[in-house]
mmCIF file of C-alpha atoms and ligand atoms in Angstrom:
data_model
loop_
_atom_site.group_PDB
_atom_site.id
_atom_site.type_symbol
_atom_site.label_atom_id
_atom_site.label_comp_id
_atom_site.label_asym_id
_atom_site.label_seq_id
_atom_site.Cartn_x
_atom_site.Cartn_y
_atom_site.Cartn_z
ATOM 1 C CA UNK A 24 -35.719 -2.745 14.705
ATOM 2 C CA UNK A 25 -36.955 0.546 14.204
ATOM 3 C CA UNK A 26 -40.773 1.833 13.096
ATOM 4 C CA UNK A 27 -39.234 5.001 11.500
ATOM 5 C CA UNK A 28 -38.545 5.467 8.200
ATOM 6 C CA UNK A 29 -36.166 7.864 7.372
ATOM 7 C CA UNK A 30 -36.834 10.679 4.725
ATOM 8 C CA UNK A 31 -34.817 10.436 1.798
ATOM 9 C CA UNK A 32 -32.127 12.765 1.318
ATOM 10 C CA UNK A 33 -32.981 15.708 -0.724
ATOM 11 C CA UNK A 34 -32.276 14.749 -4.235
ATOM 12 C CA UNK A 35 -33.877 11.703 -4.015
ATOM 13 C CA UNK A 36 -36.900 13.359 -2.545
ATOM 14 C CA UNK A 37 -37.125 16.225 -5.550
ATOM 15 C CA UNK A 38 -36.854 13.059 -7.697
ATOM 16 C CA UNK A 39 -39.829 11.754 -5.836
ATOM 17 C CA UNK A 40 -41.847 15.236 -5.868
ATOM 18 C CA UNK A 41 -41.067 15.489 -9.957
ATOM 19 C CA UNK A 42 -42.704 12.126 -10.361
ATOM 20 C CA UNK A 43 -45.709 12.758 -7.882
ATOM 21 C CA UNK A 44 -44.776 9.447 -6.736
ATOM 22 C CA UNK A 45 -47.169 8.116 -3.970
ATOM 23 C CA UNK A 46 -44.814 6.153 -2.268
ATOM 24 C CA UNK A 47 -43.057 9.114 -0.388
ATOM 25 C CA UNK A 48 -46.417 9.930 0.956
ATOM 26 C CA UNK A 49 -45.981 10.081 4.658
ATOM 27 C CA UNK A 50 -42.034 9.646 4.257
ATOM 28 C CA UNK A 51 -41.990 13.864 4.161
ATOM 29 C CA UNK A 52 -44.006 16.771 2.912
ATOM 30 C CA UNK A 53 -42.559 19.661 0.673
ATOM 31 C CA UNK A 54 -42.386 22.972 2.004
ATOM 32 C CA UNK A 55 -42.624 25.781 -0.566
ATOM 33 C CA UNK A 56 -41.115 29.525 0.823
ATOM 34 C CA UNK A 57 -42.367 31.058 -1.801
ATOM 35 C CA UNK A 58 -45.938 30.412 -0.970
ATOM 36 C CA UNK A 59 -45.849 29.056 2.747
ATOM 37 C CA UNK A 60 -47.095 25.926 1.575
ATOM 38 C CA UNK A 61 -46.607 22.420 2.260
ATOM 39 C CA UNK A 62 -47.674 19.520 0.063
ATOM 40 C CA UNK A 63 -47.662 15.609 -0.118
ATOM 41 C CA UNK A 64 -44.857 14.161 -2.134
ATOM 42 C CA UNK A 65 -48.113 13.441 -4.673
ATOM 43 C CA UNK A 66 -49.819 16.755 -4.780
ATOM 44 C CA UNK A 67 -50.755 17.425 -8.351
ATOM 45 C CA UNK A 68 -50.252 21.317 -7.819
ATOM 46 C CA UNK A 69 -47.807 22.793 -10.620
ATOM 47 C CA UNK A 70 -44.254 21.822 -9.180
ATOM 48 C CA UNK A 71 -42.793 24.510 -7.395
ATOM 49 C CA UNK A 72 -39.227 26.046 -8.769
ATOM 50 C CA UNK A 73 -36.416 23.858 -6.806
ATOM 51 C CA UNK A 74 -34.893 26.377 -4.954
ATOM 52 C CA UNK A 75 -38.102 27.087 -3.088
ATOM 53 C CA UNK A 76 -38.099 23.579 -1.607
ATOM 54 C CA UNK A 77 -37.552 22.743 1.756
ATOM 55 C CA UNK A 78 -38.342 18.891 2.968
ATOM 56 C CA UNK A 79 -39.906 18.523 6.394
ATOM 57 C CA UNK A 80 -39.548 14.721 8.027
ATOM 58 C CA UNK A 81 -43.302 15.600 9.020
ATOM 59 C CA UNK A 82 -46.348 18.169 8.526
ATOM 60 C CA UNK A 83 -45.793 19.117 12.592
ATOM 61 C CA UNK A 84 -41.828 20.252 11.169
ATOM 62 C CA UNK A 85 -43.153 22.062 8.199
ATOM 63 C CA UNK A 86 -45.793 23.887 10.839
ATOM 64 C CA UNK A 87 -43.294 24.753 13.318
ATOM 65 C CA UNK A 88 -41.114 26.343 10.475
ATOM 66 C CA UNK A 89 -44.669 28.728 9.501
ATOM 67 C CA UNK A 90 -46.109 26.742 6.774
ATOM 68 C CA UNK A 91 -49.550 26.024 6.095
ATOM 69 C CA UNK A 92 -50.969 22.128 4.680
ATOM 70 C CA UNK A 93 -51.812 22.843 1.210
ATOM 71 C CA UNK A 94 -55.709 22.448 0.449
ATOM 72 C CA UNK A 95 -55.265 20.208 -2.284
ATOM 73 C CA UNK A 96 -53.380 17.110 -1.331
ATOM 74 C CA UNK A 97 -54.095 17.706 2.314
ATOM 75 C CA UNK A 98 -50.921 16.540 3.481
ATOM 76 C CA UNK A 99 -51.817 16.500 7.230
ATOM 77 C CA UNK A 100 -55.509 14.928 6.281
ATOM 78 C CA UNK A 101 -56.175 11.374 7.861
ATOM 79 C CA UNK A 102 -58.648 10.636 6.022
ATOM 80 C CA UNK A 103 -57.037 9.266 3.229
ATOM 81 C CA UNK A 104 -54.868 6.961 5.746
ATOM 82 C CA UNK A 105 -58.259 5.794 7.048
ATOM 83 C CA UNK A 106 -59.400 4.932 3.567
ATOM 84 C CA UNK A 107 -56.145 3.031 2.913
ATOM 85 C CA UNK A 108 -56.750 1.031 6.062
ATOM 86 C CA UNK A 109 -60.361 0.066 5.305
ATOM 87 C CA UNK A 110 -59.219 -1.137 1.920
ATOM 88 C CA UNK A 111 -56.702 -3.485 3.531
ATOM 89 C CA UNK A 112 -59.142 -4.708 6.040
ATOM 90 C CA UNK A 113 -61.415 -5.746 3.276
ATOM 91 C CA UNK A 114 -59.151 -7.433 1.534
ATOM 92 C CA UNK A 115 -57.670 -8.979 4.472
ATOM 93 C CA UNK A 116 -61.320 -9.973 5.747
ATOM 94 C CA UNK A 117 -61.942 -12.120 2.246
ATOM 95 C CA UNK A 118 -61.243 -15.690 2.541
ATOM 96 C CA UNK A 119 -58.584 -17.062 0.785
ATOM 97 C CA UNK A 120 -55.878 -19.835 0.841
ATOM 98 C CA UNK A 121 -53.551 -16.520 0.846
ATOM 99 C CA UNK A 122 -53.680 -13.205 2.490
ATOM 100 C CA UNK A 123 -52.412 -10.943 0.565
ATOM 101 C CA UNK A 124 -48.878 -9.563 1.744
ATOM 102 C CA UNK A 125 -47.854 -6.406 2.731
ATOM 103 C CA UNK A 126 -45.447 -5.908 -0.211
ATOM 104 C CA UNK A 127 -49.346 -6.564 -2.240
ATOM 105 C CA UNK A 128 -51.445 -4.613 -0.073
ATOM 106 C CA UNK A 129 -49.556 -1.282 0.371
ATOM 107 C CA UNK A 130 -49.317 -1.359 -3.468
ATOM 108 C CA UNK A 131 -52.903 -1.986 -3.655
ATOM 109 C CA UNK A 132 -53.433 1.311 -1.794
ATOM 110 C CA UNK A 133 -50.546 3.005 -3.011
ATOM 111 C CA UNK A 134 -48.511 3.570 0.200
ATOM 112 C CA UNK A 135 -44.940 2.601 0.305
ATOM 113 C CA UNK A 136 -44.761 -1.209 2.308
ATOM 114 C CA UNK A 137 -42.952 0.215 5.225
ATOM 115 C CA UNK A 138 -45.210 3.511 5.561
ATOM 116 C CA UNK A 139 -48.500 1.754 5.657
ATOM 117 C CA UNK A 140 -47.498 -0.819 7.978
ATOM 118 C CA UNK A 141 -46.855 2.463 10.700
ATOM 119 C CA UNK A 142 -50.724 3.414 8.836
ATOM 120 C CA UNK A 143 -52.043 0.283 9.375
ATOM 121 C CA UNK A 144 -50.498 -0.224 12.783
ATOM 122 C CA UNK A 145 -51.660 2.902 14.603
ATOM 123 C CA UNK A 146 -55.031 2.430 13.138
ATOM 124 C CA UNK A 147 -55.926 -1.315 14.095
ATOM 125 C CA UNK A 148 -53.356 -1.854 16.953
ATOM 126 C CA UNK A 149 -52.294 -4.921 14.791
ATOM 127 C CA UNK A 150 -50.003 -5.042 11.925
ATOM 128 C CA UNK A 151 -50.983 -6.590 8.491
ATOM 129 C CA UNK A 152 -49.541 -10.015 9.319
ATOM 130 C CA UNK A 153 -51.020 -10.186 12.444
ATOM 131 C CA UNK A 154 -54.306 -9.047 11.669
ATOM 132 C CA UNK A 155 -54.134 -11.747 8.676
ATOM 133 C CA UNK A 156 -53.299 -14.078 11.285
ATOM 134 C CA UNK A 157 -55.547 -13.313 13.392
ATOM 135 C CA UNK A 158 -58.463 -13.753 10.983
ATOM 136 C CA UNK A 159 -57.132 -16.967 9.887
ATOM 137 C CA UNK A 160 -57.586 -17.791 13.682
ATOM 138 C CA UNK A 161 -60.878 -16.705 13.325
ATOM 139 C CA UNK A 162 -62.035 -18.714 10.253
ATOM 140 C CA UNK A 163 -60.201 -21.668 12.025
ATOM 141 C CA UNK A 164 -61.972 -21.293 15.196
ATOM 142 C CA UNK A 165 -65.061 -21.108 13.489
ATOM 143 C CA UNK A 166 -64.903 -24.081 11.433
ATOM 144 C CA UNK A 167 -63.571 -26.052 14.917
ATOM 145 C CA UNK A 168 -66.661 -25.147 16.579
ATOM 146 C CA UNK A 169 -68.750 -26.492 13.459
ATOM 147 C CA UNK A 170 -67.558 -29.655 13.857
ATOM 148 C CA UNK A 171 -64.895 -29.771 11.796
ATOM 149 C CA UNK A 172 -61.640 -31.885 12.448
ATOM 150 C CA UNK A 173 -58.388 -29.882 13.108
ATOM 151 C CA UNK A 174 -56.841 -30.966 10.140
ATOM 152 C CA UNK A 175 -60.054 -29.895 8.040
ATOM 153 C CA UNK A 176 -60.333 -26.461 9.885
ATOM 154 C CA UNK A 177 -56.720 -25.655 9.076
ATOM 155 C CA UNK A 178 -56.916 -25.985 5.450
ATOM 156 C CA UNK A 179 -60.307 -23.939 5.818
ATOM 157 C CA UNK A 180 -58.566 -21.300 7.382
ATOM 158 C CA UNK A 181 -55.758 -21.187 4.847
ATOM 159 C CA UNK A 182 -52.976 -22.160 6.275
ATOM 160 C CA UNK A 183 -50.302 -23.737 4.469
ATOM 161 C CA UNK A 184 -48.898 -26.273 6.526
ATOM 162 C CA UNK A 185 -50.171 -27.840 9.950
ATOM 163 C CA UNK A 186 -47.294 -27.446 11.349
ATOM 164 C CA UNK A 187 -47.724 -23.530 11.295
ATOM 165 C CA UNK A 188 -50.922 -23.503 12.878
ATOM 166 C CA UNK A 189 -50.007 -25.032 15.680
ATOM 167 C CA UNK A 190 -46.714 -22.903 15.903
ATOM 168 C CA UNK A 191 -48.764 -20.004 15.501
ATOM 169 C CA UNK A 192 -51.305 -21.088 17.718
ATOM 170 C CA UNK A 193 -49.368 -21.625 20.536
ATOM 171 C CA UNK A 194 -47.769 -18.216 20.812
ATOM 172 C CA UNK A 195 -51.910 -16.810 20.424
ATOM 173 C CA UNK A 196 -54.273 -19.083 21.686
ATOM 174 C CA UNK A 197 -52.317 -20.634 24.599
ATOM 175 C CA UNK A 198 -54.436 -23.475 23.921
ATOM 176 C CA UNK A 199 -53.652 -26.244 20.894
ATOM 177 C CA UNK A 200 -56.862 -25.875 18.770
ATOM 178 C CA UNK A 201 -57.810 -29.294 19.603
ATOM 179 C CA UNK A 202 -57.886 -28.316 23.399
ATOM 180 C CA UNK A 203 -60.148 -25.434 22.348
ATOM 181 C CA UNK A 204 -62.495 -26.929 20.526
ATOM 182 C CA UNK A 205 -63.207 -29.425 23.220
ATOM 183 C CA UNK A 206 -63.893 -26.913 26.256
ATOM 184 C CA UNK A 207 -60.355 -27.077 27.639
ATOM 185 C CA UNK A 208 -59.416 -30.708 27.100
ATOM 186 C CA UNK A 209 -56.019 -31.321 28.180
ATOM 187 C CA UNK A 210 -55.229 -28.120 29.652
ATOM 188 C CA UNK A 211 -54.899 -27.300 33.324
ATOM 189 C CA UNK A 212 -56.116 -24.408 34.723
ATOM 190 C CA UNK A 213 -55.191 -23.304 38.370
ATOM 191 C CA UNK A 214 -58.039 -21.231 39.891
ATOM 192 C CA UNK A 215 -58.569 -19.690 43.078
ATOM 193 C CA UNK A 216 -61.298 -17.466 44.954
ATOM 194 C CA UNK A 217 -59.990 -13.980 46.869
ATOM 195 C CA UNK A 218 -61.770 -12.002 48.996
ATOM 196 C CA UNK A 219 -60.999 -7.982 48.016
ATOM 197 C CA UNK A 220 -62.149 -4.508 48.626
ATOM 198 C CA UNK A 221 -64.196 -5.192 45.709
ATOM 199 C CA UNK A 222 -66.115 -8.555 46.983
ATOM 200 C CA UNK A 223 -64.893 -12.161 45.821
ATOM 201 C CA UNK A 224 -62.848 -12.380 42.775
ATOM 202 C CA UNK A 225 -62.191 -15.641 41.305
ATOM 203 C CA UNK A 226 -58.931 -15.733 39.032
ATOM 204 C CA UNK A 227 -58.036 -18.465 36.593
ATOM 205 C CA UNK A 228 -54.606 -19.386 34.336
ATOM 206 C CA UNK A 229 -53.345 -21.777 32.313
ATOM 207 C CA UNK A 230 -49.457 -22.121 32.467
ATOM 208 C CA UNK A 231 -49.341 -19.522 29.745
ATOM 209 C CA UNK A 232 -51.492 -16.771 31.510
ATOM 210 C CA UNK A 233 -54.817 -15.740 33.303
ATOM 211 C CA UNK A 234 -57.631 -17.138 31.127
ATOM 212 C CA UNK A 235 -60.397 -15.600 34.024
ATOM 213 C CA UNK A 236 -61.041 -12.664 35.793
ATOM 214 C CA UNK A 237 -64.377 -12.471 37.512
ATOM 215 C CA UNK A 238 -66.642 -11.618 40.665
ATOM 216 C CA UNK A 239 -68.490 -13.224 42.314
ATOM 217 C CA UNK A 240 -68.003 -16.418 40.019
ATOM 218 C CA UNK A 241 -67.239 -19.812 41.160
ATOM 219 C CA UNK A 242 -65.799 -23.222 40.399
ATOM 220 C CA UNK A 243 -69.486 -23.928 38.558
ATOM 221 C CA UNK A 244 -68.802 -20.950 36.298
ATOM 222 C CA UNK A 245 -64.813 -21.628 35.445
ATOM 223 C CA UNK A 246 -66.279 -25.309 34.620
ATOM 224 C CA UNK A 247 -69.094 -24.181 33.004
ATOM 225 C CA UNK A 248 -66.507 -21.892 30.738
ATOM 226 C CA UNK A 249 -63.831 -24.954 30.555
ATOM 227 C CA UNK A 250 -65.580 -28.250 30.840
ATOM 228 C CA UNK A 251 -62.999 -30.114 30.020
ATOM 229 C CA UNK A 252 -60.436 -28.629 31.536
ATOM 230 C CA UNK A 253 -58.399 -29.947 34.679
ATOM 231 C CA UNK A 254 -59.626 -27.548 37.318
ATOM 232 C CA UNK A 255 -56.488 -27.065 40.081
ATOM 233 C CA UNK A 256 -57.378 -24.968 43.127
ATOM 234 C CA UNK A 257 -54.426 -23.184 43.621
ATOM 235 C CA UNK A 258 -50.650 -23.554 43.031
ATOM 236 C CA UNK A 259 -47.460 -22.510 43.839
ATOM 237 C CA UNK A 260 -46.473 -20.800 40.779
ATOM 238 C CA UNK A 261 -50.242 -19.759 40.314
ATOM 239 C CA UNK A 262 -49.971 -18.491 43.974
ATOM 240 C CA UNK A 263 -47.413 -16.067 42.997
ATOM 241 C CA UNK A 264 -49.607 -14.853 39.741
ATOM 242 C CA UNK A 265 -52.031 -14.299 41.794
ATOM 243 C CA UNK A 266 -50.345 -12.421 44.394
ATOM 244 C CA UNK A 267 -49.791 -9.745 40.911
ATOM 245 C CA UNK A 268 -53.328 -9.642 40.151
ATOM 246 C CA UNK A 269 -54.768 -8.822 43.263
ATOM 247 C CA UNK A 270 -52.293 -6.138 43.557
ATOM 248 C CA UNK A 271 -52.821 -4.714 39.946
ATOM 249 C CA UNK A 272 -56.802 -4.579 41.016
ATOM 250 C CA UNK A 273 -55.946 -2.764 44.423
ATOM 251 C CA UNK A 274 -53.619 -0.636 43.090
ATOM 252 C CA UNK A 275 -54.009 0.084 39.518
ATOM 253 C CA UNK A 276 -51.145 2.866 39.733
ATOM 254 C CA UNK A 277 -48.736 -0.065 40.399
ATOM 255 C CA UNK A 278 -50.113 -2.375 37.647
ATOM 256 C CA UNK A 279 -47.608 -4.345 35.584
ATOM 257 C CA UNK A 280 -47.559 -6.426 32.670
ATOM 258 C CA UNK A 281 -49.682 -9.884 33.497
ATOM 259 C CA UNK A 282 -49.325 -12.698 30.870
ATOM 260 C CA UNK A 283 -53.117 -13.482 29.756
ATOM 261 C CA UNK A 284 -54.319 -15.926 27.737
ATOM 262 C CA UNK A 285 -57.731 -15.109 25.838
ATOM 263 C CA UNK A 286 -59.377 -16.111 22.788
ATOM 264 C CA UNK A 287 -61.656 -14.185 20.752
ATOM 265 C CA UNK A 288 -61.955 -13.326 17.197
ATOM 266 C CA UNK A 289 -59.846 -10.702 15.329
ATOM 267 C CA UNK A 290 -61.764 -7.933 16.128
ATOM 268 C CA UNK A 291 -62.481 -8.865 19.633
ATOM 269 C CA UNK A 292 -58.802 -9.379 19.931
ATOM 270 C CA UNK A 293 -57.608 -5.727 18.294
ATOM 271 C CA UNK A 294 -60.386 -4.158 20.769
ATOM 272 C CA UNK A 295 -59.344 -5.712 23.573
ATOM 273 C CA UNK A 296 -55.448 -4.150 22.421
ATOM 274 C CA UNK A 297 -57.100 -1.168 22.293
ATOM 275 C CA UNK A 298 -58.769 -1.117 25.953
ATOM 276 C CA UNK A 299 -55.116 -1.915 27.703
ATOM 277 C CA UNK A 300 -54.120 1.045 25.472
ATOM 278 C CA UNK A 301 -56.346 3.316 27.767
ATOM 279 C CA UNK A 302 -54.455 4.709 30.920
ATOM 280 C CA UNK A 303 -55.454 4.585 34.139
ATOM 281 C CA UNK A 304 -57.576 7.403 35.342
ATOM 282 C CA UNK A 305 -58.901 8.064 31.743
ATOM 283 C CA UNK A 306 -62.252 6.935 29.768
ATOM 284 C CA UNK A 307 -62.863 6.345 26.322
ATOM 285 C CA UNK A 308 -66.388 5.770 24.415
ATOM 286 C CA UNK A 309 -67.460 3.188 22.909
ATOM 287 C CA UNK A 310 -67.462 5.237 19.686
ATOM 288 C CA UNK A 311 -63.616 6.438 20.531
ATOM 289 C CA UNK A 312 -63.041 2.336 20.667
ATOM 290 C CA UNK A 313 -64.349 1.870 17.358
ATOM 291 C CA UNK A 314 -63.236 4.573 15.626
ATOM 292 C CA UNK A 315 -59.313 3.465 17.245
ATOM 293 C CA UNK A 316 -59.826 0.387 16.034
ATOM 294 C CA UNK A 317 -60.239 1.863 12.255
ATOM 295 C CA UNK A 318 -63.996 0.580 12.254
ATOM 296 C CA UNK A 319 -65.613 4.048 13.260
ATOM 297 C CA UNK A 320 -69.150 2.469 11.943
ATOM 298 C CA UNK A 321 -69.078 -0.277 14.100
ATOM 299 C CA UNK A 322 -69.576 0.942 17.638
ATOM 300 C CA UNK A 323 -72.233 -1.740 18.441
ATOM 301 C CA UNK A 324 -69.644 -4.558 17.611
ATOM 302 C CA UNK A 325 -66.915 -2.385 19.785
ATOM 303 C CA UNK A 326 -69.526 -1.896 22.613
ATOM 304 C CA UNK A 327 -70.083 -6.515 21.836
ATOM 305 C CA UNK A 328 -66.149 -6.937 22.034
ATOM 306 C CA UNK A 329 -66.039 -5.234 25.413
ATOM 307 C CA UNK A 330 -68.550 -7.334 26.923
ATOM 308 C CA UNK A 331 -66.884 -10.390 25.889
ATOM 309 C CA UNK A 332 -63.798 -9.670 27.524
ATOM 310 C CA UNK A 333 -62.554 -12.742 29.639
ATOM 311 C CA UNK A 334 -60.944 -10.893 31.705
ATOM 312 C CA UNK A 335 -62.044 -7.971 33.516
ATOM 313 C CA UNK A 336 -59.778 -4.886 35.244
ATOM 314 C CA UNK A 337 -56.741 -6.499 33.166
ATOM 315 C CA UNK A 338 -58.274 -5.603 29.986
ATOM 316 C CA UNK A 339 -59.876 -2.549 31.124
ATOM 317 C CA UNK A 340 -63.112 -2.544 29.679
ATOM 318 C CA UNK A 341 -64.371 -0.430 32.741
ATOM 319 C CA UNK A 342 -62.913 2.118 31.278
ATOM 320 C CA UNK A 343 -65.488 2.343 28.428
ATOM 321 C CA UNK A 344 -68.464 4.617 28.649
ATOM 322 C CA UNK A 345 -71.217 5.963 27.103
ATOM 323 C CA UNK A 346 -70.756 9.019 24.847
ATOM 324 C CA UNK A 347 -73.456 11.171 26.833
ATOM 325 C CA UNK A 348 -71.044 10.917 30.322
ATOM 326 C CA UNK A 349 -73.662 7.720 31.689
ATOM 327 C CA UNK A 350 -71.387 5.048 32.929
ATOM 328 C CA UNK A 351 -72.961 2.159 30.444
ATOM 329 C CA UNK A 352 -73.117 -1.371 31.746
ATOM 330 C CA UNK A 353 -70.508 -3.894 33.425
ATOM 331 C CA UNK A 354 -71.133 -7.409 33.547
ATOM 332 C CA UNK A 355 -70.305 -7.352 37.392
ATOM 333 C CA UNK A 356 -72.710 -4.348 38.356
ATOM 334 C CA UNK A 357 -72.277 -1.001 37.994
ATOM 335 C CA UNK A 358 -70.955 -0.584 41.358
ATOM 336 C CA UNK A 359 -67.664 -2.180 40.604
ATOM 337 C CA UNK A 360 -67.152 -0.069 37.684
ATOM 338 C CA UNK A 361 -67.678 3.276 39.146
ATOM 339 C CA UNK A 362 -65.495 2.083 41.930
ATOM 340 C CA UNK A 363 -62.843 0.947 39.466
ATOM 341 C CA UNK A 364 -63.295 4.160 38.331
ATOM 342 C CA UNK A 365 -62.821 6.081 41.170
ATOM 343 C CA UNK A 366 -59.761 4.959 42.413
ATOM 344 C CA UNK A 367 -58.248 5.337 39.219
ATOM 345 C CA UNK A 368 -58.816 8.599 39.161
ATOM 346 C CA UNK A 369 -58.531 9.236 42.692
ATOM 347 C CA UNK A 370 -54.837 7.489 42.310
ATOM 348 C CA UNK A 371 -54.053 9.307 39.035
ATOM 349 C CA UNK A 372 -54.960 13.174 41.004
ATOM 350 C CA UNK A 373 -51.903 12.787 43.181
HETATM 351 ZN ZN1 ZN B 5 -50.401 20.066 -2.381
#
């Protein structure tokens, strides 16, 4: 499967140009010789004569070939992207029995399906579906918590069938929603307590990934966090888990891909996505997180999302700072962080 979509060969593209047809937005821009321009597919400028026309796969091509983003459609201007996206979050925030599709939303904001997906994408870190998903989660997990039965929250949350909750739920919550509404019941989690250059670190997973990372936490905290959950010190598969996590916390340079298993809403879940996005050795603000996460107003929620995360060093929230340079807070001390810090860097200067 591939995210590109190819440009359309030439005639197909004047075609596209003569009707100002928004759907080739972001598919390729028109170069004009004559003028050194380049325009969106949709630019209501007079149409240039044909033989002037050059199509470009992307405004970087037309750049590199001397031409300059025409001030009226803005061809190379996010902005409008940004305003598709928030439009699609809105209507992907309302409740309803159905989220809109992609087919409905990309008409809605006049982008071609397969071009605002890559939009929507590189804005939120999730697609459409899986944002809609996601908030469906949301909606069900907050209905679960207010006492609703499963049965009650899934039709609250929209979903059409029972059946595809749970399927769903499986692959995202690692826990069956009746397990997470009751603190953990019927789940196992294998725990254990290390000892590392960065004091005691207690580490917890179901079979589907690590639910906890912590310092200086203890049994009392994972039960206070799982009541109901079948607390197993140690493990032989859990042994070998852990054996990766440790070393991704030595050594972040050597850091590989560690099934988790976290719950949190939507947006909690698309700004954790965002924080594992962040390379070792670099920072980001808490501004840069929202505005990533297409919510550039909501930096207080961003800065809320990163304290909630489950599990630290894994989901790099350490890597967040304040925008003045000051380190900003870390639920396990400051001290941790700047040393987290520090040997990232220190390991990414060699
Ligand atoms: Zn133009």
């Amino acid at each position: 499967m591939t995210h590109t979509v190819a440009k359309p060969d030439d005639e197909r593209a004047w075609q596209a140009v003569l009707a100002r047809d928004r759907k080739f937005d972001g598919r390729f821009v028109t170069g004009v010789l004559s003028t050194g321009i380049y325009c969106r597919p949709s630019c209501s400028a007079r149409h240039p004569r044909r033989e002037n026309v050059r199509f470009f796969a992307e405004p970087a091509e037309a750049e590199r070939a001397g031409l300059r983003a025409c001030l009226r459609c803005r061809p190379n201007d996010v902005s409008r992207d940004e305003e598709a996206v928030t439009r699609a979050l809105a209507m992907l925030d309302e409740v309803g029995d159905t989220a809109p599709g992609l087919a409905e939303l990309a008409e809605t904001v006049g982008y071609s399906p397969t071009h605002f997906q890559r939009v929507f994408k590189r804005a939120v870190g999730l697609s459409p579906a899986e944002y809609g998903r996601a908030r469906r989660f949301e909606r069900a997990g907050e209905a679960l918590s207010g006492g609703a039965s499963v049965t009650e929250a899934i039709h609250e949350a929209g979903f059409s069938a029972p059946s595809r909750f749970y399927e769903s739920s499986a692959e995202r919550l690692g826990m069956a929603p009746s397990a997470w509404r009751d603190g953990g019941g019927g789940v196992r989690i294998h725990w254990a307590v290390v000892a590392t250059t960065l004091g005691r670190m207690l580490v917890a997973a179901t079979d589907r990934g690590v639910c906890r990372l912590s310092f200086d936490e203890d049994r009392e905290d994972l039960a206070a966090r799982f009541p109901k959950a079948e607390l197993i010190e140690g493990g032989e598969d859990f042994a070998r888990l852990l054996e990766d996590v440790v070393a991704a916390v030595e050594q972040p340079e050597h850091s590989q891909r560690i099934p988790l298993d976290v719950q949190g809403t939507a947006f909690q879940q698309t700004v954790w996505r965002e924080l594992q996005r962040i390379p070792a050795g670099e920072t980001r603000t808490y501004a840069q997180i929202a505005a990533a996460v297409g919510k550039p107003g909501a930096v207080r929620a961003a800065g809320s999302a990163n304290g909630a995360n489950n599990v630290a060093v894994l989901i790099p929230c350490h890597r967040v700072i304040r925008s003045d340079g000051a380190i900003g807070g870390y639920a396990y001390g400051e001290a941790i962080k700047r040393e987290l810090l520090r040997r990232e860097n220190a390991q990414t200067k060699l």
